[in-house]
PDB file of C-alpha atoms in Angstrom:
ATOM      1  CA  MET A   1      67.120 -39.203 250.180  1.00 51.00           C
ATOM      2  CA  ASN A   2      64.863 -36.922 248.129  1.00 52.00           C
ATOM      3  CA  ARG A   3      63.506 -35.438 251.352  1.00 49.00           C
ATOM      4  CA  LYS A   4      67.042 -34.609 252.568  1.00 51.00           C
ATOM      5  CA  LYS A   5      67.837 -33.104 249.189  1.00 51.00           C
ATOM      6  CA  SER A   6      64.692 -30.928 249.293  1.00 53.00           C
ATOM      7  CA  LEU A   7      65.513 -29.791 252.822  1.00 50.00           C
ATOM      8  CA  GLY A   8      69.014 -28.925 251.688  1.00 54.00           C
ATOM      9  CA  ASN A   9      67.680 -26.869 248.790  1.00 56.00           C
ATOM     10  CA  ILE A  10      65.357 -24.990 251.144  1.00 54.00           C
ATOM     11  CA  LEU A  11      68.211 -24.228 253.549  1.00 53.00           C
ATOM     12  CA  LYS A  12      70.372 -23.021 250.680  1.00 57.00           C
ATOM     13  CA  SER A  13      67.612 -20.668 249.498  1.00 59.00           C
ATOM     14  CA  ILE A  14      67.087 -18.991 252.900  1.00 60.00           C
ATOM     15  CA  PRO A  15      70.006 -16.519 252.520  1.00 58.00           C
ATOM     16  CA  PHE A  16      68.674 -15.465 249.126  1.00 55.00           C
ATOM     17  CA  VAL A  17      65.173 -14.934 250.558  1.00 49.00           C
ATOM     18  CA  PHE A  18      66.509 -12.762 253.381  1.00 55.00           C
ATOM     19  CA  SER A  19      68.675 -10.850 250.922  1.00 57.00           C
ATOM     20  CA  PHE A  20      65.651 -10.194 248.704  1.00 52.00           C
ATOM     21  CA  ILE A  21      63.578  -8.972 251.667  1.00 54.00           C
ATOM     22  CA  THR A  22      66.414  -6.714 252.858  1.00 56.00           C
ATOM     23  CA  ILE A  23      66.857  -5.205 249.398  1.00 54.00           C
ATOM     24  CA  ALA A  24      63.096  -4.684 249.050  1.00 50.00           C
ATOM     25  CA  ILE A  25      62.924  -2.843 252.382  1.00 54.00           C
ATOM     26  CA  LEU A  26      65.979  -0.752 251.459  1.00 52.00           C
ATOM     27  CA  ILE A  27      64.438   0.226 248.113  1.00 49.00           C
ATOM     28  CA  PHE A  28      61.196   1.163 249.867  1.00 51.00           C
ATOM     29  CA  LEU A  29      62.999   3.330 252.426  1.00 51.00           C
ATOM     30  CA  ILE A  30      64.948   5.105 249.688  1.00 46.00           C
ATOM     31  CA  ASN A  31      61.722   5.678 247.773  1.00 51.00           C
ATOM     32  CA  ILE A  32      60.062   7.094 250.894  1.00 49.00           C
ATOM     33  CA  LEU A  33      63.029   9.384 251.491  1.00 47.00           C
ATOM     34  CA  LEU A  34      63.119  10.682 247.937  1.00 43.00           C
ATOM     35  CA  SER A  35      59.353  11.095 247.653  1.00 46.00           C
ATOM     36  CA  SER A  36      59.092  13.034 250.914  1.00 47.00           C
ATOM     37  CA  THR A  37      58.000  16.553 250.067  1.00 44.00           C
ATOM     38  CA  ASP A  38      60.139  17.956 252.890  1.00 46.00           C
ATOM     39  CA  PHE A  39      63.257  16.059 251.809  1.00 38.00           C
ATOM     40  CA  LEU A  40      65.129  19.304 251.195  1.00 34.00           C
ATOM     41  CA  LYS A  41      63.984  21.082 254.364  1.00 42.00           C
ATOM     42  CA  GLU A  42      66.860  22.474 256.404  1.00 38.00           C
ATOM     43  CA  GLU A  43      65.769  20.400 259.385  1.00 39.00           C
ATOM     44  CA  SER A  44      66.087  17.227 257.292  1.00 39.00           C
ATOM     45  CA  VAL A  45      69.869  17.574 257.253  1.00 38.00           C
ATOM     46  CA  SER A  46      70.350  19.210 260.634  1.00 43.00           C
ATOM     47  CA  ASN A  47      71.230  17.646 263.955  1.00 51.00           C
ATOM     48  CA  ILE A  48      67.893  18.510 265.549  1.00 57.00           C
ATOM     49  CA  VAL A  49      66.604  15.630 267.634  1.00 62.00           C
ATOM     50  CA  ARG A  50      62.975  15.745 268.615  1.00 70.00           C
ATOM     51  CA  LYS A  51      60.865  13.600 270.868  1.00 83.00           C
ATOM     52  CA  SER A  52      58.341  12.317 268.317  1.00 93.00           C
ATOM     53  CA  TYR A  53      58.070  11.662 264.601  1.00 95.00           C
ATOM     54  CA  TYR A  54      54.771  12.182 262.785  1.00 97.00           C
ATOM     55  CA  ALA A  55      54.101  11.549 259.094  1.00 95.00           C
ATOM     56  CA  PHE A  56      51.525  13.087 256.763  1.00 95.00           C
ATOM     57  CA  PHE A  57      50.276  11.097 253.777  1.00 93.00           C
ATOM     58  CA  ILE A  58      48.633  13.549 251.364  1.00 91.00           C
ATOM     59  CA  PRO A  59      47.937  13.960 247.619  1.00 85.00           C
ATOM     60  CA  THR A  60      50.073  16.103 245.337  1.00 78.00           C
ATOM     61  CA  SER A  61      47.068  17.870 243.775  1.00 73.00           C
ATOM     62  CA  ASP A  62      45.513  21.173 244.967  1.00 72.00           C
ATOM     63  CA  GLN A  63      48.885  22.720 245.746  1.00 75.00           C
ATOM     64  CA  ALA A  64      47.481  25.818 247.460  1.00 82.00           C
ATOM     65  CA  PHE A  65      45.506  23.774 249.989  1.00 88.00           C
ATOM     66  CA  PHE A  66      48.248  21.294 250.831  1.00 90.00           C
ATOM     67  CA  ASN A  67      50.973  23.941 250.962  1.00 91.00           C
ATOM     68  CA  GLY A  68      48.884  25.687 253.612  1.00 93.00           C
ATOM     69  CA  LEU A  69      48.447  22.402 255.448  1.00 95.00           C
ATOM     70  CA  LYS A  70      52.200  21.816 255.450  1.00 96.00           C
ATOM     71  CA  LYS A  71      52.859  25.304 256.827  1.00 96.00           C
ATOM     72  CA  GLY A  72      50.491  24.640 259.714  1.00 97.00           C
ATOM     73  CA  ALA A  73      52.032  21.264 260.472  1.00 97.00           C
ATOM     74  CA  MET A  74      55.577  22.623 260.381  1.00 96.00           C
ATOM     75  CA  ALA A  75      54.599  25.483 262.677  1.00 96.00           C
ATOM     76  CA  ALA A  76      53.478  22.858 265.186  1.00 97.00           C
ATOM     77  CA  GLU A  77      56.894  21.141 265.165  1.00 93.00           C
ATOM     78  CA  GLU A  78      58.429  23.679 267.554  1.00 89.00           C
ATOM     79  CA  ASP A  79      55.352  23.919 269.767  1.00 94.00           C
ATOM     80  CA  PHE A  80      55.094  20.174 270.323  1.00 95.00           C
ATOM     81  CA  ASP A  81      58.755  19.103 270.117  1.00 91.00           C
ATOM     82  CA  CYS A  82      58.210  16.786 267.177  1.00 96.00           C
ATOM     83  CA  TYR A  83      59.422  16.186 263.655  1.00 95.00           C
ATOM     84  CA  VAL A  84      56.936  16.142 260.756  1.00 96.00           C
ATOM     85  CA  SER A  85      57.472  14.749 257.274  1.00 93.00           C
ATOM     86  CA  PHE A  86      55.221  14.534 254.230  1.00 93.00           C
ATOM     87  CA  TYR A  87      54.708  11.694 251.770  1.00 90.00           C
ATOM     88  CA  SER A  88      52.618  11.330 248.648  1.00 86.00           C
ATOM     89  CA  ILE A  89      49.571   9.105 248.914  1.00 82.00           C
ATOM     90  CA  ASP A  90      49.000   9.176 245.150  1.00 71.00           C
ATOM     91  CA  ASN A  91      51.300   6.335 244.229  1.00 59.00           C
ATOM     92  CA  ASN A  92      50.532   3.360 246.440  1.00 60.00           C
ATOM     93  CA  ILE A  93      48.288   3.144 249.497  1.00 60.00           C
ATOM     94  CA  MET A  94      50.102  -0.075 250.403  1.00 60.00           C
ATOM     95  CA  ASP A  95      53.150   2.014 251.420  1.00 74.00           C
ATOM     96  CA  LEU A  96      51.310   2.508 254.696  1.00 83.00           C
ATOM     97  CA  ASN A  97      52.135  -1.130 255.499  1.00 83.00           C
ATOM     98  CA  MET A  98      55.704  -0.043 256.263  1.00 86.00           C
ATOM     99  CA  VAL A  99      54.741   2.669 258.777  1.00 90.00           C
ATOM    100  CA  PRO A 100      54.932   0.392 261.870  1.00 90.00           C
ATOM    101  CA  PHE A 101      58.571  -0.401 261.054  1.00 89.00           C
ATOM    102  CA  LEU A 102      59.803   3.160 260.481  1.00 88.00           C
ATOM    103  CA  GLY A 103      59.625   4.507 264.029  1.00 90.00           C
ATOM    104  CA  ILE A 104      56.646   6.740 263.272  1.00 93.00           C
ATOM    105  CA  ASN A 105      54.622   7.717 266.355  1.00 94.00           C
ATOM    106  CA  GLY A 106      51.468   8.694 264.479  1.00 95.00           C
ATOM    107  CA  ILE A 107      50.179   9.631 261.040  1.00 95.00           C
ATOM    108  CA  ALA A 108      47.812  12.149 259.503  1.00 96.00           C
ATOM    109  CA  LEU A 109      46.134  10.728 256.419  1.00 94.00           C
ATOM    110  CA  TYR A 110      44.159  12.447 253.659  1.00 92.00           C
ATOM    111  CA  PRO A 111      42.067   9.455 252.519  1.00 87.00           C
ATOM    112  CA  LEU A 112      42.028   9.390 248.727  1.00 80.00           C
ATOM    113  CA  GLY A 113      41.000   6.383 246.661  1.00 72.00           C
ATOM    114  CA  LYS A 114      38.965   3.276 247.399  1.00 72.00           C
ATOM    115  CA  SER A 115      37.546   3.595 250.899  1.00 77.00           C
ATOM    116  CA  SER A 116      37.603  -0.169 251.488  1.00 84.00           C
ATOM    117  CA  GLU A 117      41.377  -0.316 250.936  1.00 85.00           C
ATOM    118  CA  ILE A 118      41.944   2.742 253.114  1.00 87.00           C
ATOM    119  CA  LYS A 119      39.848   1.265 255.926  1.00 90.00           C
ATOM    120  CA  ASP A 120      41.960  -1.881 255.825  1.00 91.00           C
ATOM    121  CA  GLN A 121      45.145   0.186 256.038  1.00 89.00           C
ATOM    122  CA  ILE A 122      43.864   2.192 258.998  1.00 91.00           C
ATOM    123  CA  LYS A 123      42.837  -0.982 260.838  1.00 92.00           C
ATOM    124  CA  PHE A 124      46.278  -2.432 260.115  1.00 92.00           C
ATOM    125  CA  LEU A 125      47.960   0.598 261.689  1.00 92.00           C
ATOM    126  CA  GLU A 126      45.626   0.448 264.676  1.00 91.00           C
ATOM    127  CA  GLU A 127      46.770  -3.107 265.349  1.00 91.00           C
ATOM    128  CA  TYR A 128      50.267  -1.702 265.888  1.00 93.00           C
ATOM    129  CA  GLY A 129      48.997   1.038 268.177  1.00 92.00           C
ATOM    130  CA  ILE A 130      49.700   3.840 265.694  1.00 93.00           C
ATOM    131  CA  PRO A 131      47.132   6.645 265.955  1.00 93.00           C
ATOM    132  CA  VAL A 132      45.586   7.881 262.709  1.00 95.00           C
ATOM    133  CA  ILE A 133      44.225  11.370 262.095  1.00 96.00           C
ATOM    134  CA  GLN A 134      41.867  11.443 259.109  1.00 96.00           C
ATOM    135  CA  ILE A 135      42.036  14.780 257.306  1.00 95.00           C
ATOM    136  CA  GLU A 136      38.888  16.136 255.620  1.00 93.00           C
ATOM    137  CA  ASN A 137      37.495  12.682 254.869  1.00 90.00           C
ATOM    138  CA  GLU A 138      36.403  10.308 257.632  1.00 91.00           C
ATOM    139  CA  VAL A 139      36.273   6.821 256.105  1.00 90.00           C
ATOM    140  CA  LEU A 140      36.422   4.918 259.397  1.00 90.00           C
ATOM    141  CA  ARG A 141      34.963   5.852 262.757  1.00 87.00           C
ATOM    142  CA  ASP A 142      35.951   3.962 265.888  1.00 85.00           C
ATOM    143  CA  LYS A 143      37.531   4.710 269.262  1.00 82.00           C
ATOM    144  CA  ASN A 144      41.052   4.730 267.798  1.00 80.00           C
ATOM    145  CA  THR A 145      40.519   7.069 264.832  1.00 86.00           C
ATOM    146  CA  PHE A 146      40.190  10.834 264.797  1.00 94.00           C
ATOM    147  CA  TYR A 147      39.030  13.543 262.367  1.00 96.00           C
ATOM    148  CA  VAL A 148      40.446  16.998 261.729  1.00 97.00           C
ATOM    149  CA  GLY A 149      38.903  19.133 259.025  1.00 96.00           C
ATOM    150  CA  THR A 150      35.841  20.878 257.684  1.00 95.00           C
ATOM    151  CA  ASN A 151      32.239  20.518 258.855  1.00 95.00           C
ATOM    152  CA  ASN A 152      30.379  19.461 255.707  1.00 94.00           C
ATOM    153  CA  PHE A 153      27.011  20.731 256.949  1.00 96.00           C
ATOM    154  CA  GLU A 154      28.508  24.208 257.342  1.00 96.00           C
ATOM    155  CA  SER A 155      29.986  23.955 253.851  1.00 96.00           C
ATOM    156  CA  GLY A 156      26.476  23.287 252.553  1.00 97.00           C
ATOM    157  CA  ARG A 157      25.094  26.254 254.461  1.00 97.00           C
ATOM    158  CA  ALA A 158      27.835  28.457 253.030  1.00 97.00           C
ATOM    159  CA  ILE A 159      26.882  27.368 249.502  1.00 97.00           C
ATOM    160  CA  GLY A 160      23.315  28.383 250.305  1.00 97.00           C
ATOM    161  CA  GLU A 161      24.315  31.794 251.650  1.00 96.00           C
ATOM    162  CA  ILE A 162      26.327  32.573 248.511  1.00 97.00           C
ATOM    163  CA  SER A 163      23.448  31.340 246.340  1.00 96.00           C
ATOM    164  CA  LYS A 164      21.154  33.956 247.882  1.00 94.00           C
ATOM    165  CA  ARG A 165      23.155  36.618 246.072  1.00 93.00           C
ATOM    166  CA  THR A 166      21.603  35.634 242.747  1.00 92.00           C
ATOM    167  CA  GLU A 167      18.570  37.530 241.491  1.00 84.00           C
ATOM    168  CA  LYS A 168      16.614  34.330 240.882  1.00 89.00           C
ATOM    169  CA  ASP A 169      13.523  33.555 242.953  1.00 91.00           C
ATOM    170  CA  LEU A 170      13.915  29.843 242.264  1.00 95.00           C
ATOM    171  CA  LEU A 171      17.223  28.118 241.649  1.00 96.00           C
ATOM    172  CA  ASN A 172      18.122  25.083 239.558  1.00 97.00           C
ATOM    173  CA  ILE A 173      21.385  23.957 241.133  1.00 97.00           C
ATOM    174  CA  GLN A 174      23.916  21.446 239.858  1.00 97.00           C
ATOM    175  CA  ILE A 175      26.618  20.410 242.341  1.00 97.00           C
ATOM    176  CA  ILE A 176      29.742  18.942 240.782  1.00 97.00           C
ATOM    177  CA  TYR A 177      31.426  16.865 243.469  1.00 96.00           C
ATOM    178  CA  SER A 178      34.986  15.697 242.898  1.00 92.00           C
ATOM    179  CA  GLU A 179      37.023  12.656 243.794  1.00 88.00           C
ATOM    180  CA  LYS A 180      39.796  15.191 244.458  1.00 87.00           C
ATOM    181  CA  ASN A 181      37.781  16.463 247.440  1.00 88.00           C
ATOM    182  CA  PRO A 182      36.551  13.118 248.811  1.00 86.00           C
ATOM    183  CA  GLY A 183      35.297  14.493 252.118  1.00 87.00           C
ATOM    184  CA  LEU A 184      32.499  16.466 250.490  1.00 91.00           C
ATOM    185  CA  LEU A 185      31.792  13.659 248.034  1.00 90.00           C
ATOM    186  CA  SER A 186      31.385  10.968 250.684  1.00 87.00           C
ATOM    187  CA  ASN A 187      29.202  13.269 252.786  1.00 90.00           C
ATOM    188  CA  LYS A 188      27.154  14.823 249.990  1.00 93.00           C
ATOM    189  CA  SER A 189      23.878  14.151 251.800  1.00 94.00           C
ATOM    190  CA  ILE A 190      25.116  16.274 254.733  1.00 95.00           C
ATOM    191  CA  VAL A 191      26.328  19.007 252.368  1.00 96.00           C
ATOM    192  CA  GLU A 192      22.939  19.117 250.678  1.00 96.00           C
ATOM    193  CA  LEU A 193      21.155  19.126 254.021  1.00 97.00           C
ATOM    194  CA  GLY A 194      23.117  22.239 254.965  1.00 97.00           C
ATOM    195  CA  LEU A 195      22.333  23.800 251.582  1.00 97.00           C
ATOM    196  CA  LYS A 196      18.599  23.147 251.967  1.00 97.00           C
ATOM    197  CA  SER A 197      18.599  24.501 255.519  1.00 97.00           C
ATOM    198  CA  SER A 198      19.926  27.780 254.124  1.00 96.00           C
ATOM    199  CA  LEU A 199      17.943  28.143 250.904  1.00 96.00           C
ATOM    200  CA  GLY A 200      14.688  26.438 251.861  1.00 93.00           C
ATOM    201  CA  ASP A 201      12.003  26.833 249.196  1.00 93.00           C
ATOM    202  CA  LYS A 202      14.276  28.861 246.906  1.00 95.00           C
ATOM    203  CA  ILE A 203      15.461  25.514 245.499  1.00 96.00           C
ATOM    204  CA  ASN A 204      13.481  24.466 242.450  1.00 96.00           C
ATOM    205  CA  LYS A 205      15.785  21.613 241.447  1.00 96.00           C
ATOM    206  CA  LEU A 206      18.941  20.193 243.012  1.00 96.00           C
ATOM    207  CA  ASP A 207      21.062  17.621 241.204  1.00 96.00           C
ATOM    208  CA  TYR A 208      24.652  16.449 241.318  1.00 96.00           C
ATOM    209  CA  THR A 209      27.344  14.772 239.280  1.00 95.00           C
ATOM    210  CA  ILE A 210      30.896  13.627 240.055  1.00 95.00           C
ATOM    211  CA  THR A 211      34.259  14.362 238.465  1.00 93.00           C
ATOM    212  CA  SER A 212      37.145  11.927 238.562  1.00 90.00           C
ATOM    213  CA  LEU A 213      40.776  12.687 239.362  1.00 85.00           C
ATOM    214  CA  ASN A 214      41.142  13.791 235.746  1.00 87.00           C
ATOM    215  CA  PRO A 215      41.827  17.566 235.884  1.00 85.00           C
ATOM    216  CA  LEU A 216      39.759  18.227 232.739  1.00 90.00           C
ATOM    217  CA  ASP A 217      36.715  16.173 233.695  1.00 93.00           C
ATOM    218  CA  ALA A 218      34.809  19.204 235.006  1.00 94.00           C
ATOM    219  CA  GLU A 219      35.182  20.997 231.680  1.00 94.00           C
ATOM    220  CA  ARG A 220      33.499  18.122 229.868  1.00 95.00           C
ATOM    221  CA  ILE A 221      30.651  18.010 232.388  1.00 96.00           C
ATOM    222  CA  VAL A 222      29.990  21.755 232.187  1.00 96.00           C
ATOM    223  CA  TYR A 223      29.810  21.594 228.393  1.00 95.00           C
ATOM    224  CA  GLU A 224      27.265  18.766 228.768  1.00 95.00           C
ATOM    225  CA  ILE A 225      25.217  20.834 231.239  1.00 95.00           C
ATOM    226  CA  VAL A 226      25.173  23.818 228.876  1.00 94.00           C
ATOM    227  CA  LYS A 227      24.077  21.606 225.999  1.00 93.00           C
ATOM    228  CA  ASN A 228      21.634  19.227 227.701  1.00 94.00           C
ATOM    229  CA  SER A 229      20.372  21.022 230.821  1.00 94.00           C
ATOM    230  CA  PRO A 230      19.619  24.649 229.884  1.00 92.00           C
ATOM    231  CA  GLU A 231      17.473  25.072 232.992  1.00 95.00           C
ATOM    232  CA  VAL A 232      20.549  24.977 235.264  1.00 96.00           C
ATOM    233  CA  ASP A 233      21.402  28.490 236.430  1.00 94.00           C
ATOM    234  CA  LEU A 234      23.847  27.747 239.270  1.00 97.00           C
ATOM    235  CA  ILE A 235      26.790  25.325 239.275  1.00 98.00           C
ATOM    236  CA  VAL A 236      28.727  24.492 242.445  1.00 98.00           C
ATOM    237  CA  LEU A 237      32.227  23.009 242.116  1.00 97.00           C
ATOM    238  CA  THR A 238      33.830  21.440 245.176  1.00 94.00           C
ATOM    239  CA  ASP A 239      37.420  21.363 243.877  1.00 92.00           C
ATOM    240  CA  PRO A 240      39.475  24.490 243.048  1.00 92.00           C
ATOM    241  CA  ASN A 241      41.001  23.003 239.897  1.00 91.00           C
ATOM    242  CA  ASP A 242      37.582  21.879 238.674  1.00 94.00           C
ATOM    243  CA  SER A 243      36.345  25.418 239.287  1.00 95.00           C
ATOM    244  CA  LEU A 244      38.945  26.932 236.968  1.00 94.00           C
ATOM    245  CA  VAL A 245      38.313  24.609 234.015  1.00 94.00           C
ATOM    246  CA  ALA A 246      34.548  24.957 234.520  1.00 95.00           C
ATOM    247  CA  VAL A 247      34.814  28.744 234.390  1.00 95.00           C
ATOM    248  CA  GLN A 248      36.689  28.501 231.107  1.00 94.00           C
ATOM    249  CA  ALA A 249      33.919  26.304 229.695  1.00 95.00           C
ATOM    250  CA  ILE A 250      31.312  28.881 230.759  1.00 96.00           C
ATOM    251  CA  ILE A 251      33.318  31.660 229.110  1.00 95.00           C
ATOM    252  CA  ASP A 252      33.806  29.671 225.906  1.00 95.00           C
ATOM    253  CA  SER A 253      30.062  28.941 225.804  1.00 94.00           C
ATOM    254  CA  ASN A 254      29.175  32.642 226.209  1.00 94.00           C
ATOM    255  CA  MET A 255      27.163  31.786 229.323  1.00 95.00           C
ATOM    256  CA  VAL A 256      28.768  34.245 231.743  1.00 94.00           C
ATOM    257  CA  GLY A 257      25.938  35.760 233.773  1.00 90.00           C
ATOM    258  CA  GLU A 258      23.473  33.153 232.541  1.00 93.00           C
ATOM    259  CA  ILE A 259      25.029  30.421 234.647  1.00 95.00           C
ATOM    260  CA  GLN A 260      26.495  31.408 238.013  1.00 95.00           C
ATOM    261  CA  ILE A 261      29.496  29.602 239.495  1.00 97.00           C
ATOM    262  CA  ILE A 262      30.254  28.886 243.150  1.00 97.00           C
ATOM    263  CA  SER A 263      33.727  27.492 243.778  1.00 97.00           C
ATOM    264  CA  PHE A 264      35.980  26.225 246.532  1.00 94.00           C
ATOM    265  CA  GLY A 265      39.390  27.774 247.143  1.00 92.00           C
ATOM    266  CA  ASP A 266      41.061  31.181 247.174  1.00 91.00           C
ATOM    267  CA  SER A 267      43.795  30.964 244.554  1.00 90.00           C
ATOM    268  CA  ASP A 268      44.719  34.126 242.689  1.00 92.00           C
ATOM    269  CA  GLU A 269      42.866  32.848 239.626  1.00 94.00           C
ATOM    270  CA  ILE A 270      39.657  32.262 241.567  1.00 95.00           C
ATOM    271  CA  LEU A 271      39.855  35.663 243.242  1.00 96.00           C
ATOM    272  CA  ASN A 272      40.433  37.274 239.845  1.00 96.00           C
ATOM    273  CA  TYR A 273      37.333  35.597 238.405  1.00 96.00           C
ATOM    274  CA  MET A 274      35.352  36.780 241.431  1.00 95.00           C
ATOM    275  CA  ASP A 275      36.480  40.360 240.806  1.00 95.00           C
ATOM    276  CA  LYS A 276      35.282  40.026 237.210  1.00 93.00           C
ATOM    277  CA  GLY A 277      31.916  38.648 238.315  1.00 92.00           C
ATOM    278  CA  VAL A 278      32.436  35.275 236.646  1.00 94.00           C
ATOM    279  CA  ILE A 279      32.482  33.439 239.992  1.00 97.00           C
ATOM    280  CA  LEU A 280      29.675  34.377 242.371  1.00 97.00           C
ATOM    281  CA  GLY A 281      31.523  33.355 245.532  1.00 97.00           C
ATOM    282  CA  SER A 282      33.884  30.787 246.996  1.00 97.00           C
ATOM    283  CA  ILE A 283      34.226  28.657 250.106  1.00 96.00           C
ATOM    284  CA  VAL A 284      37.677  28.422 251.654  1.00 95.00           C
ATOM    285  CA  ARG A 285      38.788  25.707 254.003  1.00 93.00           C
ATOM    286  CA  ASN A 286      41.482  26.451 256.597  1.00 94.00           C
ATOM    287  CA  PRO A 287      44.455  24.275 255.647  1.00 94.00           C
ATOM    288  CA  TYR A 288      46.876  25.924 258.085  1.00 96.00           C
ATOM    289  CA  GLU A 289      44.596  25.119 261.034  1.00 97.00           C
ATOM    290  CA  ILE A 290      44.052  21.596 259.709  1.00 97.00           C
ATOM    291  CA  GLY A 291      47.796  20.921 259.535  1.00 97.00           C
ATOM    292  CA  TYR A 292      48.533  22.499 262.913  1.00 98.00           C
ATOM    293  CA  ASN A 293      45.706  20.733 264.720  1.00 97.00           C
ATOM    294  CA  ALA A 294      46.508  17.377 263.139  1.00 97.00           C
ATOM    295  CA  VAL A 295      49.967  17.554 264.745  1.00 98.00           C
ATOM    296  CA  LYS A 296      48.481  18.821 267.996  1.00 97.00           C
ATOM    297  CA  SER A 297      46.022  15.917 268.074  1.00 97.00           C
ATOM    298  CA  LEU A 298      48.771  13.358 267.448  1.00 96.00           C
ATOM    299  CA  TYR A 299      50.806  14.909 270.261  1.00 96.00           C
ATOM    300  CA  GLU A 300      47.835  14.763 272.647  1.00 96.00           C
ATOM    301  CA  ILE A 301      47.138  11.133 271.779  1.00 94.00           C
ATOM    302  CA  GLU A 302      50.749  10.137 272.344  1.00 93.00           C
ATOM    303  CA  ASN A 303      51.162  12.054 275.607  1.00 92.00           C
ATOM    304  CA  THR A 304      47.724  11.933 277.244  1.00 92.00           C
ATOM    305  CA  GLY A 305      46.035   9.007 275.516  1.00 89.00           C
ATOM    306  CA  PHE A 306      43.115  11.018 274.170  1.00 88.00           C
ATOM    307  CA  THR A 307      42.106  13.941 271.962  1.00 93.00           C
ATOM    308  CA  SER A 308      38.945  15.266 270.338  1.00 92.00           C
ATOM    309  CA  SER A 309      37.469  12.648 268.018  1.00 92.00           C
ATOM    310  CA  TYR A 310      36.105  15.344 265.694  1.00 94.00           C
ATOM    311  CA  LEU A 311      37.758  18.744 265.315  1.00 96.00           C
ATOM    312  CA  ASP A 312      36.094  21.312 263.049  1.00 96.00           C
ATOM    313  CA  THR A 313      38.664  23.793 261.707  1.00 95.00           C
ATOM    314  CA  GLY A 314      36.086  26.112 260.150  1.00 95.00           C
ATOM    315  CA  ILE A 315      35.553  27.718 256.750  1.00 95.00           C
ATOM    316  CA  LYS A 316      35.585  31.210 255.266  1.00 95.00           C
ATOM    317  CA  THR A 317      33.056  32.467 252.730  1.00 96.00           C
ATOM    318  CA  LEU A 318      34.172  34.869 250.024  1.00 95.00           C
ATOM    319  CA  TRP A 319      32.028  36.990 247.702  1.00 91.00           C
TER     320      TRP A 319
END
């Protein structure tokens, strides 16, 4: 009797379980729609029907870089008869679990956060046959994953070439890597190999530290360098936002000219500091080409079954 009663209770609860699941999926889809950075694009409300649907999962930080990436991806929509949308990866990496059920033909992912969790998500998508383009940060390499972005060895060489513009015979260099630019951080040994190949025996000391996602973390670190490591005469910052707060710390410490700064990015603020001689030079990635080629690679995978496993989109050096 108790067994029949338990079975009856289970059967009665099934509609509520399905209702809960349906509501949860509906809430998720609404959240995805509202969080999409192209939600207000004209195409989003038009009657355009395209062959494929690709999604980009990117951070909301470094607006200049990701705005350029979006422009490149949207330019590829017409060329490859596809629709591209953009979602924030800042909130919850687990949102990627819903991708197989949304009719998405492929994704481009800027891996940000714990690499172990991201690897699991990529493997999960691979199980459903969804191709994944990793942008700027390759956390998983296998036959079903692809990379589009910057060559970290060349970034290191570019740092070295800018460093040669100093009047110092020997350089004490501090590289401040950032979790906001995880590709350079995870491949710092390759970056430094490129730097050493360029500077050779001009390096007296080379050290590094790491900033978190906190936008003011670099300011704190630069103040510590000024106070505790007076031998440092060149600081390299791998994130544009870190570069700006670091420059302010150098100015406030009256160390302009004593400590040289090399940055990443080409925002108006960075270019202005270069004109004033506060920043020695800057390395600029090519976000437009990254966005365009990420879409192109997804199109090639879907239509031919293969694409380049590693696509270098190049850098530009400013001084």
